[in-house]
CSV table of C-alpha atoms in Angstrom, one decimal:
chain,number,residue,atom,x,y,z
A,1,UNK,CA,55.7,11.7,-16.1
A,2,UNK,CA,57.6,10.6,-19.2
A,3,UNK,CA,61.2,11.2,-20.2
A,4,UNK,CA,61.7,13.8,-22.9
A,5,UNK,CA,64.6,15.1,-25.0
A,6,UNK,CA,64.7,18.1,-27.3
A,7,UNK,CA,67.0,19.4,-30.0
A,8,UNK,CA,67.1,22.4,-32.3
A,9,UNK,CA,65.6,25.9,-31.9
A,10,UNK,CA,62.7,27.9,-33.0
A,11,UNK,CA,59.0,28.4,-32.2
A,12,UNK,CA,57.8,25.5,-34.4
A,13,UNK,CA,57.9,22.1,-32.8
A,14,UNK,CA,57.9,18.6,-34.3
A,15,UNK,CA,57.1,15.9,-31.7
A,16,UNK,CA,58.2,12.3,-32.5
A,17,UNK,CA,56.1,9.4,-31.0
A,18,UNK,CA,57.6,5.9,-31.1
A,19,UNK,CA,55.7,2.6,-31.5
A,20,UNK,CA,55.2,-0.5,-29.4
A,21,UNK,CA,58.3,-2.2,-27.9
A,22,UNK,CA,60.4,0.8,-29.0
A,23,UNK,CA,61.7,4.0,-27.5
A,24,UNK,CA,62.5,7.5,-28.6
A,25,UNK,CA,66.1,6.5,-29.5
A,26,UNK,CA,64.6,4.7,-32.4
A,27,UNK,CA,63.7,8.0,-33.9
A,28,UNK,CA,67.0,9.8,-33.1
A,29,UNK,CA,68.2,9.6,-36.7
A,30,UNK,CA,65.0,11.2,-38.0
A,31,UNK,CA,65.2,13.9,-35.3
A,32,UNK,CA,68.7,14.8,-36.4
A,33,UNK,CA,67.5,15.4,-40.0
A,34,UNK,CA,64.7,17.8,-38.8
A,35,UNK,CA,66.3,19.7,-36.0
A,36,UNK,CA,68.1,22.2,-38.2
A,37,UNK,CA,64.7,23.7,-39.0
A,38,UNK,CA,62.5,22.8,-36.0
A,39,UNK,CA,62.7,22.2,-32.3
A,40,UNK,CA,62.3,18.4,-32.3
A,41,UNK,CA,61.0,16.7,-29.1
A,42,UNK,CA,61.3,13.0,-28.5
A,43,UNK,CA,59.9,11.2,-25.5
A,44,UNK,CA,59.8,7.6,-24.2
A,45,UNK,CA,56.2,6.6,-23.9
A,46,UNK,CA,55.0,5.3,-20.5
A,47,UNK,CA,56.5,1.9,-19.7
A,48,UNK,CA,59.4,2.1,-22.3
A,49,UNK,CA,63.0,3.2,-22.2
A,50,UNK,CA,63.6,5.9,-19.6
A,51,UNK,CA,59.9,6.1,-18.7
A,52,UNK,CA,60.2,2.9,-16.7
A,53,UNK,CA,59.1,1.6,-14.4
A,54,UNK,CA,55.5,2.7,-14.9
A,55,UNK,CA,52.4,1.4,-13.2
A,56,UNK,CA,50.1,2.3,-16.1
A,57,UNK,CA,47.4,2.4,-17.2
A,58,UNK,CA,48.5,2.0,-20.8
A,59,UNK,CA,45.3,2.7,-22.7
A,60,UNK,CA,45.0,5.4,-25.4
A,61,UNK,CA,43.4,8.1,-23.2
A,62,UNK,CA,46.5,8.0,-21.0
A,63,UNK,CA,48.9,8.0,-24.0
A,64,UNK,CA,47.1,11.0,-25.4
A,65,UNK,CA,47.3,12.8,-22.1
A,66,UNK,CA,51.1,12.2,-22.0
A,67,UNK,CA,51.5,13.6,-25.5
A,68,UNK,CA,49.3,16.6,-24.6
A,69,UNK,CA,51.6,17.4,-21.6
A,70,UNK,CA,54.7,17.0,-23.8
A,71,UNK,CA,53.3,19.6,-26.3
A,72,UNK,CA,52.2,22.0,-23.6
A,73,UNK,CA,55.6,21.9,-22.0
A,74,UNK,CA,57.2,22.7,-25.4
A,75,UNK,CA,54.9,25.8,-25.8
A,76,UNK,CA,55.0,25.7,-29.7
A,77,UNK,CA,53.7,28.3,-32.0
A,78,UNK,CA,53.1,25.5,-34.5
A,79,UNK,CA,53.2,21.8,-33.8
A,80,UNK,CA,53.5,18.8,-36.1
A,81,UNK,CA,53.3,15.3,-34.6
A,82,UNK,CA,55.1,12.4,-36.3
A,83,UNK,CA,54.1,8.9,-35.1
A,84,UNK,CA,55.7,5.6,-36.0
A,85,UNK,CA,53.5,2.5,-35.9
A,86,UNK,CA,51.4,2.6,-32.7
A,87,UNK,CA,52.7,6.2,-32.2
A,88,UNK,CA,50.7,7.2,-35.3
A,89,UNK,CA,47.5,6.3,-33.6
A,90,UNK,CA,48.5,8.3,-30.5
A,91,UNK,CA,49.1,11.3,-32.8
A,92,UNK,CA,45.7,10.8,-34.6
A,93,UNK,CA,43.9,10.4,-31.3
A,94,UNK,CA,45.4,13.7,-30.1
A,95,UNK,CA,44.2,15.4,-33.3
A,96,UNK,CA,40.7,14.0,-32.6
A,97,UNK,CA,40.5,15.1,-28.9
A,98,UNK,CA,42.8,18.1,-28.8
A,99,UNK,CA,42.7,19.7,-32.3
A,100,UNK,CA,43.9,23.0,-30.9
A,101,UNK,CA,47.3,21.5,-30.0
A,102,UNK,CA,48.4,20.0,-33.4
A,103,UNK,CA,48.6,21.6,-36.8
A,104,UNK,CA,49.5,18.5,-38.8
A,105,UNK,CA,50.2,14.8,-38.3
A,106,UNK,CA,52.5,12.3,-40.0
A,107,UNK,CA,52.0,8.5,-39.6
A,108,UNK,CA,54.2,5.7,-40.6
A,109,UNK,CA,52.6,2.2,-40.9
A,110,UNK,CA,50.2,2.7,-38.1
A,111,UNK,CA,48.2,-0.5,-37.1
A,112,UNK,CA,44.5,-0.5,-37.6
A,113,UNK,CA,44.1,-3.4,-35.1
A,114,UNK,CA,40.4,-2.9,-34.4
A,115,UNK,CA,39.4,-3.7,-38.0
A,116,UNK,CA,38.4,-7.3,-38.6
A,117,UNK,CA,40.7,-7.8,-41.6
A,118,UNK,CA,43.8,-6.5,-39.8
A,119,UNK,CA,46.5,-9.3,-39.7
A,120,UNK,CA,49.4,-8.0,-37.8
A,121,UNK,CA,51.4,-11.1,-36.9
A,122,UNK,CA,53.5,-9.4,-34.2
A,123,UNK,CA,50.5,-8.2,-32.2
A,124,UNK,CA,48.6,-11.5,-32.7
A,125,UNK,CA,51.5,-13.6,-31.6
A,126,UNK,CA,52.0,-11.4,-28.5
A,127,UNK,CA,48.4,-11.5,-27.5
A,128,UNK,CA,48.4,-15.4,-27.6
A,129,UNK,CA,50.9,-15.2,-24.7
A,130,UNK,CA,49.0,-12.4,-22.8
A,131,UNK,CA,49.1,-14.4,-19.5
A,132,UNK,CA,52.9,-14.1,-19.5
A,133,UNK,CA,53.9,-10.4,-20.3
A,134,UNK,CA,57.6,-11.2,-20.6
A,135,UNK,CA,57.0,-14.1,-23.0
A,136,UNK,CA,54.5,-11.9,-24.9
A,137,UNK,CA,57.1,-9.2,-25.3
A,138,UNK,CA,59.7,-11.7,-26.6
A,139,UNK,CA,57.2,-13.0,-29.1
A,140,UNK,CA,56.4,-9.6,-30.4
A,141,UNK,CA,60.1,-8.7,-30.8
A,142,UNK,CA,60.9,-12.1,-32.5
A,143,UNK,CA,58.1,-11.5,-35.0
A,144,UNK,CA,59.3,-8.0,-35.8
A,145,UNK,CA,63.1,-8.5,-36.0
A,146,UNK,CA,63.4,-12.3,-36.5
A,147,UNK,CA,64.8,-15.0,-34.2
A,148,UNK,CA,68.4,-14.7,-35.3
A,149,UNK,CA,68.6,-10.9,-34.6
A,150,UNK,CA,66.8,-11.4,-31.3
A,151,UNK,CA,69.3,-14.0,-30.2
A,152,UNK,CA,72.2,-11.7,-31.1
A,153,UNK,CA,70.9,-8.9,-28.8
A,154,UNK,CA,72.8,-8.5,-25.5
A,155,UNK,CA,71.2,-10.3,-22.6
A,156,UNK,CA,70.6,-7.0,-20.8
A,157,UNK,CA,68.7,-5.7,-23.9
A,158,UNK,CA,66.6,-8.8,-24.1
A,159,UNK,CA,65.8,-8.6,-20.4
A,160,UNK,CA,64.8,-4.9,-20.8
A,161,UNK,CA,62.5,-5.7,-23.7
A,162,UNK,CA,60.9,-8.6,-21.8
A,163,UNK,CA,60.2,-6.2,-18.9
A,164,UNK,CA,58.2,-4.1,-21.3
A,165,UNK,CA,55.5,-6.7,-21.8
A,166,UNK,CA,52.9,-5.2,-19.6
A,167,UNK,CA,52.7,-1.8,-21.3
A,168,UNK,CA,52.8,-3.5,-24.7
A,169,UNK,CA,49.9,-5.8,-23.8
A,170,UNK,CA,47.9,-3.0,-22.3
A,171,UNK,CA,48.2,-0.7,-25.4
A,172,UNK,CA,47.7,-3.6,-27.9
A,173,UNK,CA,44.6,-4.9,-26.1
A,174,UNK,CA,43.1,-1.4,-25.9
A,175,UNK,CA,43.8,-0.8,-29.6
A,176,UNK,CA,42.1,-4.0,-30.6
A,177,UNK,CA,39.0,-3.2,-28.5
A,178,UNK,CA,37.8,0.0,-30.2
A,179,UNK,CA,39.0,2.7,-32.6
A,180,UNK,CA,41.1,5.2,-30.8
A,181,UNK,CA,40.0,8.1,-33.0
A,182,UNK,CA,37.1,9.0,-35.3
A,183,UNK,CA,38.2,9.8,-38.9
A,184,UNK,CA,35.7,12.7,-39.3
A,185,UNK,CA,37.1,14.4,-36.2
A,186,UNK,CA,40.7,14.3,-37.5
A,187,UNK,CA,40.5,17.5,-39.6
A,188,UNK,CA,44.2,18.5,-39.7
A,189,UNK,CA,46.3,17.6,-42.7
A,190,UNK,CA,47.8,14.1,-42.4
A,191,UNK,CA,50.7,12.5,-44.3
A,192,UNK,CA,50.4,8.7,-44.4
A,193,UNK,CA,53.6,6.9,-45.1
A,194,UNK,CA,54.4,3.3,-45.7
A,195,UNK,CA,57.5,1.3,-46.7
A,196,UNK,CA,57.9,-0.2,-50.2
A,197,UNK,CA,59.0,-3.5,-48.7
A,198,UNK,CA,56.7,-3.4,-45.7
A,199,UNK,CA,54.3,-6.2,-44.9
A,200,UNK,CA,51.1,-6.4,-47.1
A,201,UNK,CA,48.7,-5.5,-44.2
A,202,UNK,CA,50.7,-2.4,-43.4
A,203,UNK,CA,50.4,-1.2,-47.0
A,204,UNK,CA,46.7,-2.0,-47.0
A,205,UNK,CA,46.4,-0.2,-43.7
A,206,UNK,CA,48.1,2.9,-44.9
A,207,UNK,CA,45.9,3.0,-48.0
A,208,UNK,CA,42.8,2.5,-45.9
A,209,UNK,CA,43.9,5.2,-43.5
A,210,UNK,CA,44.5,7.7,-46.2
A,211,UNK,CA,41.0,7.0,-47.7
A,212,UNK,CA,39.3,7.4,-44.3
A,213,UNK,CA,40.7,10.7,-43.3
A,214,UNK,CA,39.2,14.0,-44.6
A,215,UNK,CA,42.6,15.6,-45.5
A,216,UNK,CA,45.2,13.0,-46.1
A,217,UNK,CA,47.9,12.2,-48.6
A,218,UNK,CA,49.6,8.8,-49.1
A,219,UNK,CA,53.3,8.3,-49.9
A,220,UNK,CA,55.6,5.3,-50.2
A,221,UNK,CA,59.1,5.3,-48.9
A,222,UNK,CA,61.3,3.4,-51.4
A,223,UNK,CA,63.2,0.4,-50.2
A,224,UNK,CA,62.0,0.8,-46.6
A,225,UNK,CA,60.3,-1.7,-44.3
A,226,UNK,CA,58.4,-1.2,-41.1
A,227,UNK,CA,61.3,0.6,-39.4
A,228,UNK,CA,61.7,3.1,-42.2
A,229,UNK,CA,62.1,6.2,-39.9
A,230,UNK,CA,65.3,4.5,-38.5
A,231,UNK,CA,66.6,2.8,-41.6
A,232,UNK,CA,65.7,5.4,-44.1
A,233,UNK,CA,65.7,8.7,-42.1
A,234,UNK,CA,66.7,10.9,-45.1
A,235,UNK,CA,63.8,9.7,-47.3
A,236,UNK,CA,61.3,10.0,-44.4
A,237,UNK,CA,62.6,13.4,-43.4
A,238,UNK,CA,62.4,14.8,-46.9
A,239,UNK,CA,58.8,13.7,-47.1
A,240,UNK,CA,58.0,15.2,-43.7
A,241,UNK,CA,59.6,18.5,-44.6
A,242,UNK,CA,57.8,18.7,-48.0
A,243,UNK,CA,54.5,18.0,-46.2
A,244,UNK,CA,55.1,20.6,-43.5
A,245,UNK,CA,55.9,23.2,-46.1
A,246,UNK,CA,52.8,22.3,-48.2
A,247,UNK,CA,50.6,22.4,-45.1
A,248,UNK,CA,52.0,25.6,-43.8
């Protein structure tokens, strides 16, 4: 089982899915900007935050099954899944394998790690240290937030992040091995977001993703980087709400 939290009322549900080496708290600001209109459900994916310890496995089929259970427990009349980074792939895989459970998907800078041109430095750096999960987790975090910010984190926080190396390596290896979803099977509307100041491969990935999917639209979040849902929650929420209204 995974830890979940919900806010807001109503029959329509928005589920927020966090990325690698993150937790649902990273999407709390976005949740607070959506829960006046929707019942917003956040959850810590297996192996992260309050869903630890977890013995795995950490591949995409198990991630999708967790998300499926979260949605079924919420019993929504209408469900939109918003996924940040790796979480976007979980949302798209759910739309592929369980299209009856989701009405629309929003992704924010989701990695396309199985493509030969993908150049994600955080994931590549982590996989180089795959024999030492704790060291791999630290490499991943240093690549994402920088050495200076990593060193400023409290020792307990650094230890907690290093303890999440196993789930991170499991999901990253699985994502590199094969596509987790087929574009032609993702038939729900999809909003593909990316940050104006994100890394070039994330922008290219968002553009490629929007081109691949049958019913997708692409939007840039001004001034944002990879953690736009946390740093620019108002802009992201506005785009999500417009998309939901247009897809309704």
